[in-house]
PDB file of N, CA and C in Angstrom:
ATOM      1  N   MET A   1     100.568 103.764 114.021  1.00  0.00           N
ATOM      2  CA  MET A   1     100.439 102.512 113.523  1.00  0.00           C
ATOM      3  C   MET A   1     100.544 101.008 114.168  1.00  0.00           C
ATOM      4  N   ARG A   2     100.109 100.168 114.565  1.00  0.00           N
ATOM      5  CA  ARG A   2     100.553  98.949 114.964  1.00  0.00           C
ATOM      6  C   ARG A   2     100.996  97.867 114.338  1.00  0.00           C
ATOM      7  N   LEU A   3     102.013  97.118 114.363  1.00  0.00           N
ATOM      8  CA  LEU A   3     102.422  95.968 113.455  1.00  0.00           C
ATOM      9  C   LEU A   3     102.651  94.911 114.373  1.00  0.00           C
ATOM     10  N   ASP A   4     101.832  93.729 114.398  1.00  0.00           N
ATOM     11  CA  ASP A   4     102.370  92.358 115.433  1.00  0.00           C
ATOM     12  C   ASP A   4     103.236  91.545 114.393  1.00  0.00           C
ATOM     13  N   TYR A   5     104.324  91.481 114.900  1.00  0.00           N
ATOM     14  CA  TYR A   5     105.119  90.288 114.271  1.00  0.00           C
ATOM     15  C   TYR A   5     106.014  89.454 115.181  1.00  0.00           C
ATOM     16  N   SER A   6     106.504  88.640 114.952  1.00  0.00           N
ATOM     17  CA  SER A   6     107.279  87.722 115.818  1.00  0.00           C
ATOM     18  C   SER A   6     108.159  86.834 114.688  1.00  0.00           C
ATOM     19  N   TYR A   7     109.120  86.013 115.519  1.00  0.00           N
ATOM     20  CA  TYR A   7     110.239  85.635 114.597  1.00  0.00           C
ATOM     21  C   TYR A   7     111.015  84.487 115.797  1.00  0.00           C
ATOM     22  N   ASP A   8     111.822  83.369 114.984  1.00  0.00           N
ATOM     23  CA  ASP A   8     112.371  82.544 116.199  1.00  0.00           C
ATOM     24  C   ASP A   8     113.548  83.289 116.617  1.00  0.00           C
ATOM     25  N   ASP A   9     113.527  83.268 118.025  1.00  0.00           N
ATOM     26  CA  ASP A   9     114.762  83.649 118.780  1.00  0.00           C
ATOM     27  C   ASP A   9     115.954  83.189 118.416  1.00  0.00           C
ATOM     28  N   GLN A  10     116.135  82.275 118.010  1.00  0.00           N
ATOM     29  CA  GLN A  10     117.264  81.597 118.020  1.00  0.00           C
ATOM     30  C   GLN A  10     118.116  82.206 116.343  1.00  0.00           C
ATOM     31  N   LYS A  11     116.911  82.082 115.731  1.00  0.00           N
ATOM     32  CA  LYS A  11     117.216  82.677 114.609  1.00  0.00           C
ATOM     33  C   LYS A  11     117.842  84.323 114.351  1.00  0.00           C
ATOM     34  N   GLY A  12     116.911  84.871 115.252  1.00  0.00           N
ATOM     35  CA  GLY A  12     117.251  86.345 115.771  1.00  0.00           C
ATOM     36  C   GLY A  12     118.424  86.445 116.179  1.00  0.00           C
ATOM     37  N   ALA A  13     118.874  85.835 116.945  1.00  0.00           N
ATOM     38  CA  ALA A  13     120.239  85.982 117.938  1.00  0.00           C
ATOM     39  C   ALA A  13     121.315  85.598 116.735  1.00  0.00           C
ATOM     40  N   GLU A  14     121.289  84.521 116.016  1.00  0.00           N
ATOM     41  CA  GLU A  14     122.253  84.267 115.047  1.00  0.00           C
ATOM     42  C   GLU A  14     122.108  85.525 113.985  1.00  0.00           C
ATOM     43  N   LEU A  15     121.178  85.984 113.631  1.00  0.00           N
ATOM     44  CA  LEU A  15     121.352  87.266 112.577  1.00  0.00           C
ATOM     45  C   LEU A  15     121.833  88.555 113.096  1.00  0.00           C
ATOM     46  N   ARG A  16     121.510  88.533 114.605  1.00  0.00           N
ATOM     47  CA  ARG A  16     122.026  89.894 115.223  1.00  0.00           C
ATOM     48  C   ARG A  16     123.859  90.044 115.453  1.00  0.00           C
ATOM     49  N   GLN A  17     123.867  88.540 115.581  1.00  0.00           N
ATOM     50  CA  GLN A  17     125.633  88.335 115.797  1.00  0.00           C
ATOM     51  C   GLN A  17     126.253  88.397 114.236  1.00  0.00           C
ATOM     52  N   ARG A  18     125.678  87.940 113.416  1.00  0.00           N
ATOM     53  CA  ARG A  18     126.358  88.178 112.166  1.00  0.00           C
ATOM     54  C   ARG A  18     126.442  89.565 111.470  1.00  0.00           C
ATOM     55  N   ARG A  19     125.300  90.075 111.609  1.00  0.00           N
ATOM     56  CA  ARG A  19     125.125  91.255 111.073  1.00  0.00           C
ATOM     57  C   ARG A  19     124.811  92.565 111.747  1.00  0.00           C
ATOM     58  N   ASN A  20     125.017  92.392 112.971  1.00  0.00           N
ATOM     59  CA  ASN A  20     125.065  93.441 114.178  1.00  0.00           C
ATOM     60  C   ASN A  20     123.468  94.205 113.961  1.00  0.00           C
ATOM     61  N   VAL A  21     122.597  93.553 113.438  1.00  0.00           N
ATOM     62  CA  VAL A  21     121.291  94.218 113.388  1.00  0.00           C
ATOM     63  C   VAL A  21     120.357  93.249 113.655  1.00  0.00           C
ATOM     64  N   GLY A  22     119.064  93.151 114.306  1.00  0.00           N
ATOM     65  CA  GLY A  22     118.278  92.577 114.627  1.00  0.00           C
ATOM     66  C   GLY A  22     116.831  92.644 113.873  1.00  0.00           C
ATOM     67  N   PHE A  23     116.105  91.314 114.109  1.00  0.00           N
ATOM     68  CA  PHE A  23     114.724  91.541 113.394  1.00  0.00           C
ATOM     69  C   PHE A  23     113.933  92.761 114.065  1.00  0.00           C
ATOM     70  N   GLU A  24     114.177  93.093 115.478  1.00  0.00           N
ATOM     71  CA  GLU A  24     113.370  94.257 116.151  1.00  0.00           C
ATOM     72  C   GLU A  24     113.827  95.555 115.043  1.00  0.00           C
ATOM     73  N   ASP A  25     115.275  95.442 114.733  1.00  0.00           N
ATOM     74  CA  ASP A  25     115.541  97.158 113.783  1.00  0.00           C
ATOM     75  C   ASP A  25     115.037  96.997 112.599  1.00  0.00           C
ATOM     76  N   VAL A  26     115.045  95.827 111.651  1.00  0.00           N
ATOM     77  CA  VAL A  26     114.606  95.690 110.308  1.00  0.00           C
ATOM     78  C   VAL A  26     113.087  95.866 110.184  1.00  0.00           C
ATOM     79  N   VAL A  27     112.412  95.448 111.153  1.00  0.00           N
ATOM     80  CA  VAL A  27     110.979  95.508 111.244  1.00  0.00           C
ATOM     81  C   VAL A  27     110.212  97.161 110.996  1.00  0.00           C
ATOM     82  N   ARG A  28     111.423  98.145 111.088  1.00  0.00           N
ATOM     83  CA  ARG A  28     110.877  99.357 110.853  1.00  0.00           C
ATOM     84  C   ARG A  28     110.740  99.845 109.227  1.00  0.00           C
ATOM     85  N   VAL A  29     111.275  98.912 108.315  1.00  0.00           N
ATOM     86  CA  VAL A  29     111.112  98.957 106.996  1.00  0.00           C
ATOM     87  C   VAL A  29     109.229  98.782 106.839  1.00  0.00           C
ATOM     88  N   PHE A  30     108.697  98.193 107.525  1.00  0.00           N
ATOM     89  CA  PHE A  30     107.289  98.152 107.224  1.00  0.00           C
ATOM     90  C   PHE A  30     106.693  99.189 107.894  1.00  0.00           C
ATOM     91  N   PHE A  31     107.179 100.623 108.193  1.00  0.00           N
ATOM     92  CA  PHE A  31     106.612 101.606 108.527  1.00  0.00           C
ATOM     93  C   PHE A  31     106.867 102.579 107.631  1.00  0.00           C
ATOM     94  N   LYS A  32     108.085 102.471 106.735  1.00  0.00           N
ATOM     95  CA  LYS A  32     108.230 103.447 105.739  1.00  0.00           C
ATOM     96  C   LYS A  32     107.946 102.930 104.395  1.00  0.00           C
ATOM     97  N   THR A  33     108.235 103.758 103.360  1.00  0.00           N
ATOM     98  CA  THR A  33     107.919 103.246 101.837  1.00  0.00           C
ATOM     99  C   THR A  33     109.017 101.657 101.719  1.00  0.00           C
ATOM    100  N   HIS A  34     108.144 101.186 101.143  1.00  0.00           N
ATOM    101  CA  HIS A  34     109.103  99.720 100.562  1.00  0.00           C
ATOM    102  C   HIS A  34     108.191  98.977  99.812  1.00  0.00           C
ATOM    103  N   TYR A  35     109.347  98.151  99.046  1.00  0.00           N
ATOM    104  CA  TYR A  35     108.591  97.080  98.055  1.00  0.00           C
ATOM    105  C   TYR A  35     108.520  95.844  98.446  1.00  0.00           C
ATOM    106  N   TRP A  36     107.661  95.475  98.308  1.00  0.00           N
ATOM    107  CA  TRP A  36     107.514  93.931  98.091  1.00  0.00           C
ATOM    108  C   TRP A  36     106.923  93.099  97.244  1.00  0.00           C
ATOM    109  N   GLU A  37     107.209  92.011  97.255  1.00  0.00           N
ATOM    110  CA  GLU A  37     106.832  91.073  95.856  1.00  0.00           C
ATOM    111  C   GLU A  37     106.557  89.493  96.378  1.00  0.00           C
ATOM    112  N   LEU A  38     105.915  88.878  95.784  1.00  0.00           N
ATOM    113  CA  LEU A  38     105.521  87.205  96.280  1.00  0.00           C
ATOM    114  C   LEU A  38     106.959  86.550  95.998  1.00  0.00           C
ATOM    115  N   ARG A  39     107.747  86.003  97.068  1.00  0.00           N
ATOM    116  CA  ARG A  39     109.091  85.551  96.899  1.00  0.00           C
ATOM    117  C   ARG A  39     108.527  83.858  96.501  1.00  0.00           C
ATOM    118  N   ASN A  40     107.643  83.129  97.185  1.00  0.00           N
ATOM    119  CA  ASN A  40     107.516  81.651  97.304  1.00  0.00           C
ATOM    120  C   ASN A  40     106.240  81.522  97.325  1.00  0.00           C
ATOM    121  N   ASP A  41     105.387  80.658  96.394  1.00  0.00           N
ATOM    122  CA  ASP A  41     104.130  80.211  96.866  1.00  0.00           C
ATOM    123  C   ASP A  41     103.545  79.051  97.611  1.00  0.00           C
ATOM    124  N   ASN A  42     104.591  78.288  98.214  1.00  0.00           N
ATOM    125  CA  ASN A  42     104.290  77.004  99.101  1.00  0.00           C
ATOM    126  C   ASN A  42     105.560  77.113  99.891  1.00  0.00           C
ATOM    127  N   PRO A  43     105.376  77.520 101.058  1.00  0.00           N
ATOM    128  CA  PRO A  43     104.498  78.290 101.704  1.00  0.00           C
ATOM    129  C   PRO A  43     104.717  79.654 101.018  1.00  0.00           C
ATOM    130  N   GLU A  44     103.487  80.514 101.151  1.00  0.00           N
ATOM    131  CA  GLU A  44     103.258  81.938 100.811  1.00  0.00           C
ATOM    132  C   GLU A  44     104.448  82.698 101.448  1.00  0.00           C
ATOM    133  N   GLN A  45     105.385  83.241 100.764  1.00  0.00           N
ATOM    134  CA  GLN A  45     106.597  84.063 101.444  1.00  0.00           C
ATOM    135  C   GLN A  45     106.482  85.069 100.720  1.00  0.00           C
ATOM    136  N   TYR A  46     106.806  86.488 101.386  1.00  0.00           N
ATOM    137  CA  TYR A  46     106.991  87.598 100.645  1.00  0.00           C
ATOM    138  C   TYR A  46     108.587  88.290 100.657  1.00  0.00           C
ATOM    139  N   LEU A  47     109.029  88.847 100.109  1.00  0.00           N
ATOM    140  CA  LEU A  47     110.116  89.708 100.065  1.00  0.00           C
ATOM    141  C   LEU A  47     110.135  91.175 100.111  1.00  0.00           C
ATOM    142  N   ALA A  48     110.494  91.971 101.224  1.00  0.00           N
ATOM    143  CA  ALA A  48     110.140  93.124 101.207  1.00  0.00           C
ATOM    144  C   ALA A  48     111.665  93.791 100.955  1.00  0.00           C
ATOM    145  N   ILE A  49     111.836  94.748 100.784  1.00  0.00           N
ATOM    146  CA  ILE A  49     113.145  95.676 100.301  1.00  0.00           C
ATOM    147  C   ILE A  49     112.663  97.129 101.024  1.00  0.00           C
ATOM    148  N   GLY A  50     113.249  97.868 101.742  1.00  0.00           N
ATOM    149  CA  GLY A  50     113.557  98.978 102.282  1.00  0.00           C
ATOM    150  C   GLY A  50     114.468  99.582 102.559  1.00  0.00           C
ATOM    151  N   GLU A  51     114.655 101.164 103.003  1.00  0.00           N
ATOM    152  CA  GLU A  51     115.958 101.814 103.428  1.00  0.00           C
ATOM    153  C   GLU A  51     115.623 102.192 104.849  1.00  0.00           C
ATOM    154  N   LEU A  52     116.827 101.771 105.546  1.00  0.00           N
ATOM    155  CA  LEU A  52     116.991 102.618 107.210  1.00  0.00           C
ATOM    156  C   LEU A  52     118.166 102.956 107.223  1.00  0.00           C
ATOM    157  N   ASP A  53     118.353 104.053 108.090  1.00  0.00           N
ATOM    158  CA  ASP A  53     119.536 104.719 108.277  1.00  0.00           C
ATOM    159  C   ASP A  53     120.710 104.499 107.058  1.00  0.00           C
ATOM    160  N   ASP A  54     120.092 104.880 105.796  1.00  0.00           N
ATOM    161  CA  ASP A  54     121.180 104.978 104.773  1.00  0.00           C
ATOM    162  C   ASP A  54     121.509 103.541 104.395  1.00  0.00           C
ATOM    163  N   HIS A  55     120.763 102.659 104.719  1.00  0.00           N
ATOM    164  CA  HIS A  55     121.269 101.101 104.172  1.00  0.00           C
ATOM    165  C   HIS A  55     119.861 100.277 104.008  1.00  0.00           C
ATOM    166  N   PHE A  56     120.067  99.710 102.807  1.00  0.00           N
ATOM    167  CA  PHE A  56     118.781  98.822 102.479  1.00  0.00           C
ATOM    168  C   PHE A  56     118.790  97.490 102.919  1.00  0.00           C
ATOM    169  N   TRP A  57     117.870  96.967 103.504  1.00  0.00           N
ATOM    170  CA  TRP A  57     117.340  95.737 104.000  1.00  0.00           C
ATOM    171  C   TRP A  57     116.317  94.692 103.101  1.00  0.00           C
ATOM    172  N   SER A  58     116.684  93.663 102.926  1.00  0.00           N
ATOM    173  CA  SER A  58     115.947  92.477 102.342  1.00  0.00           C
ATOM    174  C   SER A  58     115.312  91.788 103.351  1.00  0.00           C
ATOM    175  N   ILE A  59     113.736  91.674 103.426  1.00  0.00           N
ATOM    176  CA  ILE A  59     113.094  90.803 104.545  1.00  0.00           C
ATOM    177  C   ILE A  59     112.353  89.930 103.907  1.00  0.00           C
ATOM    178  N   VAL A  60     112.640  88.540 104.533  1.00  0.00           N
ATOM    179  CA  VAL A  60     111.895  87.563 103.866  1.00  0.00           C
ATOM    180  C   VAL A  60     110.785  87.351 104.834  1.00  0.00           C
ATOM    181  N   TYR A  61     109.264  87.162 104.642  1.00  0.00           N
ATOM    182  CA  TYR A  61     108.105  86.819 105.994  1.00  0.00           C
ATOM    183  C   TYR A  61     107.279  86.396 105.264  1.00  0.00           C
ATOM    184  N   GLU A  62     106.250  86.103 106.103  1.00  0.00           N
ATOM    185  CA  GLU A  62     105.286  85.605 105.845  1.00  0.00           C
ATOM    186  C   GLU A  62     103.899  86.064 106.749  1.00  0.00           C
ATOM    187  N   GLU A  63     103.077  85.968 106.240  1.00  0.00           N
ATOM    188  CA  GLU A  63     101.651  86.870 106.713  1.00  0.00           C
ATOM    189  C   GLU A  63     100.726  85.746 107.301  1.00  0.00           C
ATOM    190  N   TRP A  64     100.436  85.404 108.696  1.00  0.00           N
ATOM    191  CA  TRP A  64      99.698  84.853 109.209  1.00  0.00           C
ATOM    192  C   TRP A  64      98.323  85.532 110.102  1.00  0.00           C
ATOM    193  N   GLU A  65      97.361  84.722 110.070  1.00  0.00           N
ATOM    194  CA  GLU A  65      96.362  85.534 110.503  1.00  0.00           C
ATOM    195  C   GLU A  65      95.132  84.602 111.145  1.00  0.00           C
ATOM    196  N   ASP A  66      95.276  84.930 112.665  1.00  0.00           N
ATOM    197  CA  ASP A  66      94.221  84.358 113.410  1.00  0.00           C
ATOM    198  C   ASP A  66      93.113  84.783 113.748  1.00  0.00           C
ATOM    199  N   GLU A  67      92.237  84.504 114.913  1.00  0.00           N
ATOM    200  CA  GLU A  67      91.378  85.166 115.641  1.00  0.00           C
ATOM    201  C   GLU A  67      91.908  86.736 116.090  1.00  0.00           C
ATOM    202  N   LEU A  68      92.769  86.779 116.682  1.00  0.00           N
ATOM    203  CA  LEU A  68      93.317  87.961 117.118  1.00  0.00           C
ATOM    204  C   LEU A  68      93.697  88.985 115.670  1.00  0.00           C
ATOM    205  N   GLY A  69      93.997  88.665 114.809  1.00  0.00           N
ATOM    206  CA  GLY A  69      94.331  89.650 113.610  1.00  0.00           C
ATOM    207  C   GLY A  69      95.530  88.930 112.824  1.00  0.00           C
ATOM    208  N   GLU A  70      96.132  90.059 112.416  1.00  0.00           N
ATOM    209  CA  GLU A  70      97.378  89.486 111.387  1.00  0.00           C
ATOM    210  C   GLU A  70      98.767  89.499 112.094  1.00  0.00           C
ATOM    211  N   LEU A  71      99.365  88.901 111.631  1.00  0.00           N
ATOM    212  CA  LEU A  71     100.855  88.609 111.973  1.00  0.00           C
ATOM    213  C   LEU A  71     101.804  88.461 110.802  1.00  0.00           C
ATOM    214  N   LEU A  72     103.006  89.382 110.989  1.00  0.00           N
ATOM    215  CA  LEU A  72     103.912  89.122 110.344  1.00  0.00           C
ATOM    216  C   LEU A  72     105.207  88.193 110.984  1.00  0.00           C
ATOM    217  N   TRP A  73     105.382  86.831 110.372  1.00  0.00           N
ATOM    218  CA  TRP A  73     106.412  85.748 111.055  1.00  0.00           C
ATOM    219  C   TRP A  73     107.590  86.383 109.872  1.00  0.00           C
ATOM    220  N   LEU A  74     108.481  87.166 110.722  1.00  0.00           N
ATOM    221  CA  LEU A  74     109.776  87.339 109.902  1.00  0.00           C
ATOM    222  C   LEU A  74     110.837  85.838 109.947  1.00  0.00           C
ATOM    223  N   ILE A  75     111.014  85.686 108.606  1.00  0.00           N
ATOM    224  CA  ILE A  75     112.270  84.723 108.529  1.00  0.00           C
ATOM    225  C   ILE A  75     113.450  84.483 108.402  1.00  0.00           C
ATOM    226  N   THR A  76     113.963  85.655 107.424  1.00  0.00           N
ATOM    227  CA  THR A  76     115.291  86.166 107.417  1.00  0.00           C
ATOM    228  C   THR A  76     115.505  87.435 106.690  1.00  0.00           C
ATOM    229  N   PHE A  77     116.741  88.111 107.219  1.00  0.00           N
ATOM    230  CA  PHE A  77     116.990  89.378 106.166  1.00  0.00           C
ATOM    231  C   PHE A  77     118.409  89.395 106.143  1.00  0.00           C
ATOM    232  N   TRP A  78     118.964  90.192 105.051  1.00  0.00           N
ATOM    233  CA  TRP A  78     120.311  90.470 104.708  1.00  0.00           C
ATOM    234  C   TRP A  78     120.437  92.025 104.055  1.00  0.00           C
ATOM    235  N   PRO A  79     121.434  92.438 104.033  1.00  0.00           N
ATOM    236  CA  PRO A  79     121.732  93.556 103.181  1.00  0.00           C
ATOM    237  C   PRO A  79     121.132  93.399 101.571  1.00  0.00           C
ATOM    238  N   SER A  80     120.491  94.520 101.178  1.00  0.00           N
ATOM    239  CA  SER A  80     119.996  94.264  99.646  1.00  0.00           C
ATOM    240  C   SER A  80     121.101  94.207  98.807  1.00  0.00           C
ATOM    241  N   THR A  81     120.744  93.415  97.818  1.00  0.00           N
ATOM    242  CA  THR A  81     121.613  93.361  96.639  1.00  0.00           C
ATOM    243  C   THR A  81     121.560  94.677  95.713  1.00  0.00           C
ATOM    244  N   PRO A  82     122.672  94.637  95.005  1.00  0.00           N
ATOM    245  CA  PRO A  82     122.338  96.131  93.968  1.00  0.00           C
ATOM    246  C   PRO A  82     120.675  95.859  93.107  1.00  0.00           C
ATOM    247  N   ARG A  83     120.910  94.792  92.802  1.00  0.00           N
ATOM    248  CA  ARG A  83     119.820  93.949  92.154  1.00  0.00           C
ATOM    249  C   ARG A  83     118.249  94.701  92.854  1.00  0.00           C
ATOM    250  N   GLU A  84     118.576  94.069  93.838  1.00  0.00           N
ATOM    251  CA  GLU A  84     117.006  94.358  94.753  1.00  0.00           C
ATOM    252  C   GLU A  84     116.810  95.828  94.997  1.00  0.00           C
ATOM    253  N   VAL A  85     118.021  96.525  95.311  1.00  0.00           N
ATOM    254  CA  VAL A  85     117.853  97.987  95.199  1.00  0.00           C
ATOM    255  C   VAL A  85     117.134  98.598  94.276  1.00  0.00           C
ATOM    256  N   GLU A  86     117.869  98.295  93.123  1.00  0.00           N
ATOM    257  CA  GLU A  86     117.220  98.598  91.850  1.00  0.00           C
ATOM    258  C   GLU A  86     115.643  98.379  91.567  1.00  0.00           C
ATOM    259  N   ARG A  87     115.044  97.231  92.463  1.00  0.00           N
ATOM    260  CA  ARG A  87     114.112  97.250  91.876  1.00  0.00           C
ATOM    261  C   ARG A  87     113.121  98.052  92.881  1.00  0.00           C
ATOM    262  N   TYR A  88     113.720  98.100  93.936  1.00  0.00           N
ATOM    263  CA  TYR A  88     113.048  99.146  94.881  1.00  0.00           C
ATOM    264  C   TYR A  88     113.017 100.730  94.449  1.00  0.00           C
ATOM    265  N   TYR A  89     113.987 100.951  93.884  1.00  0.00           N
ATOM    266  CA  TYR A  89     113.994 102.231  93.257  1.00  0.00           C
ATOM    267  C   TYR A  89     113.045 102.303  92.002  1.00  0.00           C
ATOM    268  N   LYS A  90     112.877 101.293  90.973  1.00  0.00           N
ATOM    269  CA  LYS A  90     111.842 101.380  90.133  1.00  0.00           C
ATOM    270  C   LYS A  90     110.339 101.391  90.720  1.00  0.00           C
ATOM    271  N   TYR A  91     110.250 100.938  91.672  1.00  0.00           N
ATOM    272  CA  TYR A  91     108.903 100.459  92.102  1.00  0.00           C
ATOM    273  C   TYR A  91     108.397 101.915  92.817  1.00  0.00           C
ATOM    274  N   VAL A  92     109.446 102.493  93.814  1.00  0.00           N
ATOM    275  CA  VAL A  92     108.760 103.756  94.202  1.00  0.00           C
ATOM    276  C   VAL A  92     109.126 104.906  93.457  1.00  0.00           C
ATOM    277  N   TYR A  93     110.111 105.213  92.522  1.00  0.00           N
ATOM    278  CA  TYR A  93     110.290 106.078  91.939  1.00  0.00           C
ATOM    279  C   TYR A  93     110.116 106.055  90.148  1.00  0.00           C
ATOM    280  N   GLY A  94     109.737 104.793  89.684  1.00  0.00           N
ATOM    281  CA  GLY A  94     109.511 104.544  88.436  1.00  0.00           C
ATOM    282  C   GLY A  94     110.709 104.668  87.614  1.00  0.00           C
ATOM    283  N   GLU A  95     111.862 104.652  88.216  1.00  0.00           N
ATOM    284  CA  GLU A  95     112.989 104.578  87.315  1.00  0.00           C
ATOM    285  C   GLU A  95     113.561 103.414  87.278  1.00  0.00           C
TER     286      GLU A  95
END
């Protein structure tokens, strides 16, 4: 499966420095089972929550589409909160 994504390079560098993880790492959440929800209507932004290497990550993104296809614009990410992990388990396992 191919996934086209992009992000602001400066924001990516700042997040990598603060979290020791980068967008190119957490984007793997989209290749695994993950929970997502609409986070904001204007602009339309989504929150994805998923597990990577025994850690949960929350990613805010937008879906863009042009003549070349669909692109995920990654905005920010953080270690998931306990409440976000709970939503993930409820969605994935019905718990």
